[in-house]
JSON list of C-alpha atoms in Angstrom, two decimals:
[
{"chain": "H", "resi": 367, "resn": "UNK", "atom": "CA", "xyz": [0.00, 0.00, 0.00]},
{"chain": "H", "resi": 368, "resn": "UNK", "atom": "CA", "xyz": [1.40, 3.38, -0.99]},
{"chain": "H", "resi": 369, "resn": "UNK", "atom": "CA", "xyz": [2.08, 5.84, 1.80]},
{"chain": "H", "resi": 370, "resn": "UNK", "atom": "CA", "xyz": [1.12, 9.45, 1.46]},
{"chain": "H", "resi": 371, "resn": "UNK", "atom": "CA", "xyz": [4.06, 11.79, 1.96]},
{"chain": "H", "resi": 372, "resn": "UNK", "atom": "CA", "xyz": [3.03, 14.73, 4.10]},
{"chain": "H", "resi": 373, "resn": "UNK", "atom": "CA", "xyz": [4.67, 18.12, 3.57]},
{"chain": "H", "resi": 374, "resn": "UNK", "atom": "CA", "xyz": [7.26, 19.18, 6.08]},
{"chain": "H", "resi": 375, "resn": "UNK", "atom": "CA", "xyz": [5.73, 20.78, 9.14]},
{"chain": "H", "resi": 376, "resn": "UNK", "atom": "CA", "xyz": [6.01, 24.53, 9.49]},
{"chain": "H", "resi": 377, "resn": "UNK", "atom": "CA", "xyz": [7.35, 26.51, 12.40]},
{"chain": "H", "resi": 378, "resn": "UNK", "atom": "CA", "xyz": [6.54, 25.04, 15.80]},
{"chain": "H", "resi": 379, "resn": "UNK", "atom": "CA", "xyz": [6.73, 27.04, 19.01]},
{"chain": "H", "resi": 380, "resn": "UNK", "atom": "CA", "xyz": [7.30, 23.88, 21.03]},
{"chain": "H", "resi": 381, "resn": "UNK", "atom": "CA", "xyz": [10.27, 22.92, 18.87]},
{"chain": "H", "resi": 382, "resn": "UNK", "atom": "CA", "xyz": [11.63, 26.47, 19.06]},
{"chain": "H", "resi": 383, "resn": "UNK", "atom": "CA", "xyz": [11.31, 26.60, 22.86]},
{"chain": "H", "resi": 384, "resn": "UNK", "atom": "CA", "xyz": [13.01, 23.22, 23.25]},
{"chain": "H", "resi": 385, "resn": "UNK", "atom": "CA", "xyz": [15.84, 24.13, 20.88]},
{"chain": "H", "resi": 386, "resn": "UNK", "atom": "CA", "xyz": [16.34, 27.66, 22.24]},
{"chain": "H", "resi": 387, "resn": "UNK", "atom": "CA", "xyz": [15.39, 27.65, 25.96]},
{"chain": "H", "resi": 388, "resn": "UNK", "atom": "CA", "xyz": [17.51, 30.69, 26.80]},
{"chain": "H", "resi": 389, "resn": "UNK", "atom": "CA", "xyz": [16.15, 32.84, 23.97]},
{"chain": "H", "resi": 390, "resn": "UNK", "atom": "CA", "xyz": [12.61, 31.63, 24.60]},
{"chain": "H", "resi": 391, "resn": "UNK", "atom": "CA", "xyz": [12.83, 32.64, 28.26]},
{"chain": "H", "resi": 392, "resn": "UNK", "atom": "CA", "xyz": [14.36, 36.00, 27.31]},
{"chain": "H", "resi": 393, "resn": "UNK", "atom": "CA", "xyz": [11.49, 36.79, 24.94]},
{"chain": "H", "resi": 394, "resn": "UNK", "atom": "CA", "xyz": [8.84, 35.70, 27.44]},
{"chain": "H", "resi": 395, "resn": "UNK", "atom": "CA", "xyz": [10.42, 37.69, 30.27]},
{"chain": "H", "resi": 396, "resn": "UNK", "atom": "CA", "xyz": [10.66, 40.88, 28.21]},
{"chain": "H", "resi": 397, "resn": "UNK", "atom": "CA", "xyz": [7.13, 40.63, 26.80]},
{"chain": "H", "resi": 398, "resn": "UNK", "atom": "CA", "xyz": [5.66, 39.64, 30.14]},
{"chain": "H", "resi": 399, "resn": "UNK", "atom": "CA", "xyz": [7.07, 42.55, 32.14]},
{"chain": "H", "resi": 400, "resn": "UNK", "atom": "CA", "xyz": [6.15, 45.07, 29.44]},
{"chain": "H", "resi": 401, "resn": "UNK", "atom": "CA", "xyz": [2.62, 43.66, 29.22]},
{"chain": "H", "resi": 402, "resn": "UNK", "atom": "CA", "xyz": [2.22, 43.58, 33.00]},
{"chain": "H", "resi": 403, "resn": "UNK", "atom": "CA", "xyz": [3.09, 47.28, 33.18]},
{"chain": "H", "resi": 404, "resn": "UNK", "atom": "CA", "xyz": [0.54, 48.05, 30.45]},
{"chain": "H", "resi": 405, "resn": "UNK", "atom": "CA", "xyz": [-2.09, 46.12, 32.41]},
{"chain": "H", "resi": 406, "resn": "UNK", "atom": "CA", "xyz": [-1.26, 48.18, 35.48]},
{"chain": "H", "resi": 407, "resn": "UNK", "atom": "CA", "xyz": [-1.45, 51.46, 33.56]},
{"chain": "H", "resi": 408, "resn": "UNK", "atom": "CA", "xyz": [-4.45, 50.75, 31.30]},
{"chain": "H", "resi": 409, "resn": "UNK", "atom": "CA", "xyz": [-6.58, 48.45, 33.48]},
{"chain": "H", "resi": 410, "resn": "UNK", "atom": "CA", "xyz": [-5.77, 49.35, 37.09]},
{"chain": "H", "resi": 411, "resn": "UNK", "atom": "CA", "xyz": [-5.01, 53.04, 36.57]},
{"chain": "H", "resi": 412, "resn": "UNK", "atom": "CA", "xyz": [-7.52, 53.33, 33.66]},
{"chain": "H", "resi": 413, "resn": "UNK", "atom": "CA", "xyz": [-5.22, 55.25, 31.33]},
{"chain": "H", "resi": 414, "resn": "UNK", "atom": "CA", "xyz": [-5.90, 55.43, 27.61]},
{"chain": "H", "resi": 415, "resn": "UNK", "atom": "CA", "xyz": [-3.10, 54.39, 25.23]},
{"chain": "H", "resi": 416, "resn": "UNK", "atom": "CA", "xyz": [-2.37, 58.06, 24.57]},
{"chain": "H", "resi": 417, "resn": "UNK", "atom": "CA", "xyz": [-1.79, 58.56, 28.30]},
{"chain": "H", "resi": 418, "resn": "UNK", "atom": "CA", "xyz": [0.51, 55.56, 28.79]},
{"chain": "H", "resi": 419, "resn": "UNK", "atom": "CA", "xyz": [3.89, 56.42, 30.32]},
{"chain": "H", "resi": 420, "resn": "UNK", "atom": "CA", "xyz": [6.15, 54.69, 27.78]},
{"chain": "H", "resi": 421, "resn": "UNK", "atom": "CA", "xyz": [9.27, 55.64, 29.71]},
{"chain": "H", "resi": 422, "resn": "UNK", "atom": "CA", "xyz": [7.91, 53.71, 32.66]},
{"chain": "H", "resi": 423, "resn": "UNK", "atom": "CA", "xyz": [7.10, 50.80, 30.33]},
{"chain": "H", "resi": 424, "resn": "UNK", "atom": "CA", "xyz": [10.70, 50.87, 29.11]},
{"chain": "H", "resi": 425, "resn": "UNK", "atom": "CA", "xyz": [11.87, 50.40, 32.72]},
{"chain": "H", "resi": 426, "resn": "UNK", "atom": "CA", "xyz": [9.96, 47.14, 32.94]},
{"chain": "H", "resi": 427, "resn": "UNK", "atom": "CA", "xyz": [10.96, 45.89, 29.47]},
{"chain": "H", "resi": 428, "resn": "UNK", "atom": "CA", "xyz": [14.67, 46.45, 30.15]},
{"chain": "H", "resi": 429, "resn": "UNK", "atom": "CA", "xyz": [14.38, 45.01, 33.66]},
{"chain": "H", "resi": 430, "resn": "UNK", "atom": "CA", "xyz": [12.53, 41.98, 32.31]},
{"chain": "H", "resi": 431, "resn": "UNK", "atom": "CA", "xyz": [15.20, 41.36, 29.70]},
{"chain": "H", "resi": 432, "resn": "UNK", "atom": "CA", "xyz": [18.25, 41.75, 31.92]},
{"chain": "H", "resi": 433, "resn": "UNK", "atom": "CA", "xyz": [17.11, 40.45, 35.29]},
{"chain": "H", "resi": 434, "resn": "UNK", "atom": "CA", "xyz": [14.29, 38.01, 34.59]},
{"chain": "H", "resi": 435, "resn": "UNK", "atom": "CA", "xyz": [15.39, 36.89, 31.14]},
{"chain": "H", "resi": 436, "resn": "UNK", "atom": "CA", "xyz": [19.11, 36.47, 31.79]},
{"chain": "H", "resi": 437, "resn": "UNK", "atom": "CA", "xyz": [19.99, 36.44, 35.50]},
{"chain": "H", "resi": 438, "resn": "UNK", "atom": "CA", "xyz": [16.93, 34.62, 36.85]},
{"chain": "H", "resi": 439, "resn": "UNK", "atom": "CA", "xyz": [17.16, 31.85, 34.24]},
{"chain": "H", "resi": 440, "resn": "UNK", "atom": "CA", "xyz": [20.87, 31.41, 34.95]},
{"chain": "H", "resi": 441, "resn": "UNK", "atom": "CA", "xyz": [20.56, 31.04, 38.71]},
{"chain": "H", "resi": 442, "resn": "UNK", "atom": "CA", "xyz": [17.23, 29.20, 38.95]},
{"chain": "H", "resi": 443, "resn": "UNK", "atom": "CA", "xyz": [18.03, 26.62, 36.29]},
{"chain": "H", "resi": 444, "resn": "UNK", "atom": "CA", "xyz": [21.81, 26.27, 36.18]},
{"chain": "H", "resi": 445, "resn": "UNK", "atom": "CA", "xyz": [22.93, 27.24, 39.70]},
{"chain": "H", "resi": 446, "resn": "UNK", "atom": "CA", "xyz": [20.05, 25.64, 41.59]},
{"chain": "H", "resi": 447, "resn": "UNK", "atom": "CA", "xyz": [20.62, 22.33, 39.80]},
{"chain": "H", "resi": 448, "resn": "UNK", "atom": "CA", "xyz": [24.25, 22.36, 40.95]},
{"chain": "H", "resi": 449, "resn": "UNK", "atom": "CA", "xyz": [23.52, 23.36, 44.55]},
{"chain": "H", "resi": 450, "resn": "UNK", "atom": "CA", "xyz": [20.53, 21.02, 44.87]},
{"chain": "H", "resi": 451, "resn": "UNK", "atom": "CA", "xyz": [21.35, 17.91, 42.78]},
{"chain": "H", "resi": 452, "resn": "UNK", "atom": "CA", "xyz": [18.19, 16.05, 43.92]},
{"chain": "H", "resi": 453, "resn": "UNK", "atom": "CA", "xyz": [15.84, 18.60, 42.29]},
{"chain": "H", "resi": 454, "resn": "UNK", "atom": "CA", "xyz": [14.88, 16.40, 39.36]},
{"chain": "H", "resi": 455, "resn": "UNK", "atom": "CA", "xyz": [14.17, 13.37, 41.53]},
{"chain": "H", "resi": 456, "resn": "UNK", "atom": "CA", "xyz": [11.99, 15.36, 43.93]},
{"chain": "H", "resi": 457, "resn": "UNK", "atom": "CA", "xyz": [10.01, 17.25, 41.28]},
{"chain": "H", "resi": 458, "resn": "UNK", "atom": "CA", "xyz": [9.29, 14.12, 39.22]},
{"chain": "H", "resi": 459, "resn": "UNK", "atom": "CA", "xyz": [7.53, 12.35, 42.12]},
{"chain": "H", "resi": 460, "resn": "UNK", "atom": "CA", "xyz": [3.82, 12.35, 42.90]},
{"chain": "H", "resi": 461, "resn": "UNK", "atom": "CA", "xyz": [2.64, 14.91, 45.45]},
{"chain": "H", "resi": 462, "resn": "UNK", "atom": "CA", "xyz": [2.13, 12.15, 48.01]},
{"chain": "H", "resi": 463, "resn": "UNK", "atom": "CA", "xyz": [5.70, 10.92, 47.56]},
{"chain": "H", "resi": 464, "resn": "UNK", "atom": "CA", "xyz": [7.02, 14.48, 47.79]},
{"chain": "H", "resi": 465, "resn": "UNK", "atom": "CA", "xyz": [5.38, 14.95, 51.19]},
{"chain": "H", "resi": 466, "resn": "UNK", "atom": "CA", "xyz": [7.22, 11.85, 52.47]},
{"chain": "H", "resi": 467, "resn": "UNK", "atom": "CA", "xyz": [10.58, 12.83, 50.96]},
{"chain": "H", "resi": 468, "resn": "UNK", "atom": "CA", "xyz": [12.32, 14.55, 53.90]},
{"chain": "H", "resi": 469, "resn": "UNK", "atom": "CA", "xyz": [15.59, 15.37, 52.03]},
{"chain": "H", "resi": 470, "resn": "UNK", "atom": "CA", "xyz": [13.52, 16.70, 49.14]},
{"chain": "H", "resi": 471, "resn": "UNK", "atom": "CA", "xyz": [11.40, 18.88, 51.43]},
{"chain": "H", "resi": 472, "resn": "UNK", "atom": "CA", "xyz": [14.55, 20.17, 53.11]},
{"chain": "H", "resi": 473, "resn": "UNK", "atom": "CA", "xyz": [15.92, 21.08, 49.68]},
{"chain": "H", "resi": 474, "resn": "UNK", "atom": "CA", "xyz": [12.60, 22.76, 48.80]},
{"chain": "H", "resi": 475, "resn": "UNK", "atom": "CA", "xyz": [12.78, 24.96, 51.91]},
{"chain": "H", "resi": 476, "resn": "UNK", "atom": "CA", "xyz": [16.45, 25.77, 51.22]},
{"chain": "H", "resi": 477, "resn": "UNK", "atom": "CA", "xyz": [15.63, 26.81, 47.63]},
{"chain": "H", "resi": 478, "resn": "UNK", "atom": "CA", "xyz": [12.82, 29.04, 48.90]},
{"chain": "H", "resi": 479, "resn": "UNK", "atom": "CA", "xyz": [15.05, 30.71, 51.49]},
{"chain": "H", "resi": 480, "resn": "UNK", "atom": "CA", "xyz": [17.82, 31.24, 48.93]},
{"chain": "H", "resi": 481, "resn": "UNK", "atom": "CA", "xyz": [15.39, 32.70, 46.39]},
{"chain": "H", "resi": 482, "resn": "UNK", "atom": "CA", "xyz": [13.90, 35.06, 48.97]},
{"chain": "H", "resi": 483, "resn": "UNK", "atom": "CA", "xyz": [17.43, 36.27, 49.72]},
{"chain": "H", "resi": 484, "resn": "UNK", "atom": "CA", "xyz": [18.04, 36.90, 46.00]},
{"chain": "H", "resi": 485, "resn": "UNK", "atom": "CA", "xyz": [14.69, 38.67, 45.61]},
{"chain": "H", "resi": 486, "resn": "UNK", "atom": "CA", "xyz": [15.36, 40.89, 48.63]},
{"chain": "H", "resi": 487, "resn": "UNK", "atom": "CA", "xyz": [19.03, 41.74, 48.09]},
{"chain": "H", "resi": 488, "resn": "UNK", "atom": "CA", "xyz": [19.39, 41.52, 44.29]},
{"chain": "H", "resi": 489, "resn": "UNK", "atom": "CA", "xyz": [15.99, 41.80, 42.60]},
{"chain": "H", "resi": 490, "resn": "UNK", "atom": "CA", "xyz": [14.62, 44.85, 44.45]},
{"chain": "H", "resi": 491, "resn": "UNK", "atom": "CA", "xyz": [17.75, 47.05, 44.35]},
{"chain": "H", "resi": 492, "resn": "UNK", "atom": "CA", "xyz": [18.29, 46.11, 40.68]},
{"chain": "H", "resi": 493, "resn": "UNK", "atom": "CA", "xyz": [14.74, 47.20, 39.85]},
{"chain": "H", "resi": 494, "resn": "UNK", "atom": "CA", "xyz": [15.20, 50.57, 41.55]},
{"chain": "H", "resi": 495, "resn": "UNK", "atom": "CA", "xyz": [18.55, 51.19, 39.83]},
{"chain": "H", "resi": 496, "resn": "UNK", "atom": "CA", "xyz": [16.99, 50.41, 36.43]},
{"chain": "H", "resi": 497, "resn": "UNK", "atom": "CA", "xyz": [14.12, 52.75, 37.24]},
{"chain": "H", "resi": 498, "resn": "UNK", "atom": "CA", "xyz": [16.53, 55.48, 38.31]},
{"chain": "H", "resi": 499, "resn": "UNK", "atom": "CA", "xyz": [18.55, 55.08, 35.09]},
{"chain": "H", "resi": 500, "resn": "UNK", "atom": "CA", "xyz": [15.54, 55.33, 32.78]},
{"chain": "H", "resi": 501, "resn": "UNK", "atom": "CA", "xyz": [13.95, 58.29, 34.53]},
{"chain": "H", "resi": 502, "resn": "UNK", "atom": "CA", "xyz": [17.23, 60.15, 35.09]},
{"chain": "H", "resi": 503, "resn": "UNK", "atom": "CA", "xyz": [18.19, 63.12, 32.92]},
{"chain": "H", "resi": 504, "resn": "UNK", "atom": "CA", "xyz": [21.85, 62.39, 33.71]},
{"chain": "H", "resi": 505, "resn": "UNK", "atom": "CA", "xyz": [24.27, 59.80, 32.34]},
{"chain": "H", "resi": 506, "resn": "UNK", "atom": "CA", "xyz": [26.01, 59.56, 35.71]},
{"chain": "H", "resi": 507, "resn": "UNK", "atom": "CA", "xyz": [25.97, 55.84, 36.54]},
{"chain": "H", "resi": 508, "resn": "UNK", "atom": "CA", "xyz": [26.95, 56.54, 40.15]},
{"chain": "H", "resi": 509, "resn": "UNK", "atom": "CA", "xyz": [23.93, 58.81, 40.52]},
{"chain": "H", "resi": 510, "resn": "UNK", "atom": "CA", "xyz": [21.66, 56.07, 39.15]},
{"chain": "H", "resi": 511, "resn": "UNK", "atom": "CA", "xyz": [23.05, 53.66, 41.73]},
{"chain": "H", "resi": 512, "resn": "UNK", "atom": "CA", "xyz": [22.75, 56.07, 44.64]},
{"chain": "H", "resi": 513, "resn": "UNK", "atom": "CA", "xyz": [19.20, 57.11, 43.73]},
{"chain": "H", "resi": 514, "resn": "UNK", "atom": "CA", "xyz": [18.15, 53.51, 43.19]},
{"chain": "H", "resi": 515, "resn": "UNK", "atom": "CA", "xyz": [19.64, 52.27, 46.45]},
{"chain": "H", "resi": 516, "resn": "UNK", "atom": "CA", "xyz": [18.06, 55.16, 48.38]},
{"chain": "H", "resi": 517, "resn": "UNK", "atom": "CA", "xyz": [14.63, 54.27, 46.95]},
{"chain": "H", "resi": 518, "resn": "UNK", "atom": "CA", "xyz": [15.24, 50.61, 47.79]},
{"chain": "H", "resi": 519, "resn": "UNK", "atom": "CA", "xyz": [16.07, 51.44, 51.40]},
{"chain": "H", "resi": 520, "resn": "UNK", "atom": "CA", "xyz": [13.19, 53.90, 51.72]},
{"chain": "H", "resi": 521, "resn": "UNK", "atom": "CA", "xyz": [10.64, 51.29, 50.62]},
{"chain": "H", "resi": 522, "resn": "UNK", "atom": "CA", "xyz": [12.35, 48.32, 52.29]},
{"chain": "H", "resi": 523, "resn": "UNK", "atom": "CA", "xyz": [9.72, 47.44, 54.92]},
{"chain": "H", "resi": 524, "resn": "UNK", "atom": "CA", "xyz": [6.69, 47.46, 52.62]},
{"chain": "H", "resi": 525, "resn": "UNK", "atom": "CA", "xyz": [8.47, 45.86, 49.67]},
{"chain": "H", "resi": 526, "resn": "UNK", "atom": "CA", "xyz": [9.97, 42.98, 51.67]},
{"chain": "H", "resi": 527, "resn": "UNK", "atom": "CA", "xyz": [6.64, 42.38, 53.42]},
{"chain": "H", "resi": 528, "resn": "UNK", "atom": "CA", "xyz": [4.94, 42.12, 50.02]},
{"chain": "H", "resi": 529, "resn": "UNK", "atom": "CA", "xyz": [7.71, 39.86, 48.67]},
{"chain": "H", "resi": 530, "resn": "UNK", "atom": "CA", "xyz": [7.28, 37.42, 51.55]},
{"chain": "H", "resi": 531, "resn": "UNK", "atom": "CA", "xyz": [3.48, 37.35, 51.23]},
{"chain": "H", "resi": 532, "resn": "UNK", "atom": "CA", "xyz": [3.58, 36.61, 47.50]},
{"chain": "H", "resi": 533, "resn": "UNK", "atom": "CA", "xyz": [6.79, 34.72, 46.82]},
{"chain": "H", "resi": 534, "resn": "UNK", "atom": "CA", "xyz": [7.13, 32.31, 49.76]},
{"chain": "H", "resi": 535, "resn": "UNK", "atom": "CA", "xyz": [3.95, 30.38, 48.82]},
{"chain": "H", "resi": 536, "resn": "UNK", "atom": "CA", "xyz": [4.70, 30.87, 45.10]},
{"chain": "H", "resi": 537, "resn": "UNK", "atom": "CA", "xyz": [8.23, 29.48, 45.50]},
{"chain": "H", "resi": 538, "resn": "UNK", "atom": "CA", "xyz": [6.99, 26.44, 47.40]},
{"chain": "H", "resi": 539, "resn": "UNK", "atom": "CA", "xyz": [4.83, 25.63, 44.38]},
{"chain": "H", "resi": 540, "resn": "UNK", "atom": "CA", "xyz": [7.37, 26.64, 41.71]},
{"chain": "H", "resi": 541, "resn": "UNK", "atom": "CA", "xyz": [10.12, 24.54, 43.24]},
{"chain": "H", "resi": 542, "resn": "UNK", "atom": "CA", "xyz": [7.82, 21.52, 43.64]},
{"chain": "H", "resi": 543, "resn": "UNK", "atom": "CA", "xyz": [6.49, 21.17, 40.09]},
{"chain": "H", "resi": 544, "resn": "UNK", "atom": "CA", "xyz": [8.37, 19.38, 37.30]},
{"chain": "H", "resi": 545, "resn": "UNK", "atom": "CA", "xyz": [11.45, 21.25, 36.11]},
{"chain": "H", "resi": 546, "resn": "UNK", "atom": "CA", "xyz": [10.00, 22.03, 32.69]},
{"chain": "H", "resi": 547, "resn": "UNK", "atom": "CA", "xyz": [7.08, 23.77, 34.45]},
{"chain": "H", "resi": 548, "resn": "UNK", "atom": "CA", "xyz": [9.20, 25.74, 36.90]},
{"chain": "H", "resi": 549, "resn": "UNK", "atom": "CA", "xyz": [9.74, 28.92, 34.88]},
{"chain": "H", "resi": 550, "resn": "UNK", "atom": "CA", "xyz": [6.29, 28.92, 33.20]},
{"chain": "H", "resi": 551, "resn": "UNK", "atom": "CA", "xyz": [4.63, 28.78, 36.64]},
{"chain": "H", "resi": 552, "resn": "UNK", "atom": "CA", "xyz": [6.98, 31.46, 37.89]},
{"chain": "H", "resi": 553, "resn": "UNK", "atom": "CA", "xyz": [6.24, 33.67, 34.88]},
{"chain": "H", "resi": 554, "resn": "UNK", "atom": "CA", "xyz": [2.53, 33.36, 35.64]},
{"chain": "H", "resi": 555, "resn": "UNK", "atom": "CA", "xyz": [2.95, 34.52, 39.24]},
{"chain": "H", "resi": 556, "resn": "UNK", "atom": "CA", "xyz": [5.51, 37.10, 38.17]},
{"chain": "H", "resi": 557, "resn": "UNK", "atom": "CA", "xyz": [3.05, 38.67, 35.70]},
{"chain": "H", "resi": 558, "resn": "UNK", "atom": "CA", "xyz": [0.64, 39.46, 38.54]},
{"chain": "H", "resi": 559, "resn": "UNK", "atom": "CA", "xyz": [3.47, 40.58, 40.82]},
{"chain": "H", "resi": 560, "resn": "UNK", "atom": "CA", "xyz": [4.97, 42.83, 38.13]},
{"chain": "H", "resi": 561, "resn": "UNK", "atom": "CA", "xyz": [1.59, 44.48, 37.48]},
{"chain": "H", "resi": 562, "resn": "UNK", "atom": "CA", "xyz": [1.35, 45.18, 41.21]},
{"chain": "H", "resi": 563, "resn": "UNK", "atom": "CA", "xyz": [4.93, 46.47, 41.39]},
{"chain": "H", "resi": 564, "resn": "UNK", "atom": "CA", "xyz": [4.26, 48.74, 38.41]},
{"chain": "H", "resi": 565, "resn": "UNK", "atom": "CA", "xyz": [1.12, 50.11, 40.09]},
{"chain": "H", "resi": 566, "resn": "UNK", "atom": "CA", "xyz": [2.80, 50.89, 43.43]},
{"chain": "H", "resi": 567, "resn": "UNK", "atom": "CA", "xyz": [6.39, 51.66, 42.37]},
{"chain": "H", "resi": 568, "resn": "UNK", "atom": "CA", "xyz": [6.42, 52.24, 38.60]},
{"chain": "H", "resi": 569, "resn": "UNK", "atom": "CA", "xyz": [5.71, 55.95, 38.39]},
{"chain": "H", "resi": 570, "resn": "UNK", "atom": "CA", "xyz": [8.49, 58.50, 38.51]}
]
């Protein structure tokens, strides 16, 4: 019996994402943070497109590219797998088995604590420095750093409180699901978090 020869399949997102995980994450991170800011401005603050602060949107796009797209992928995928070599075993188990896996649960808590440290001492100050750079009329890098760090310290109590409320439970879930779902789940939570951060801290 003759077989019908099907034409070669066209572009596939799944194949692209599998072949280019770094680039895929970079594109998602950039688009997600920019879109989250637009949601904050147009939906929460009820601005029309003509009223959108595009300079503020640029803050989130650049921050999404550099921090979330590059740094976060590097440390949560590459570094975490080296520090916690049992990640794959733990995340591939059923939920019932995970709850009985004491070493795995210990690793889960350690990952959450480490991530909260990164969010508090790297993520937040980096965001404020990026914001300072975009809104600044000066090209003085030292001034960007000083202004950003001052804003970070000024808002420390409220920002860290919000980080703990959102990211501790989110991390416990993110670091429990299968590895291929880790960043997609994180991006989902991060979209909501970024919209909130844009609403409370995005304006000049």
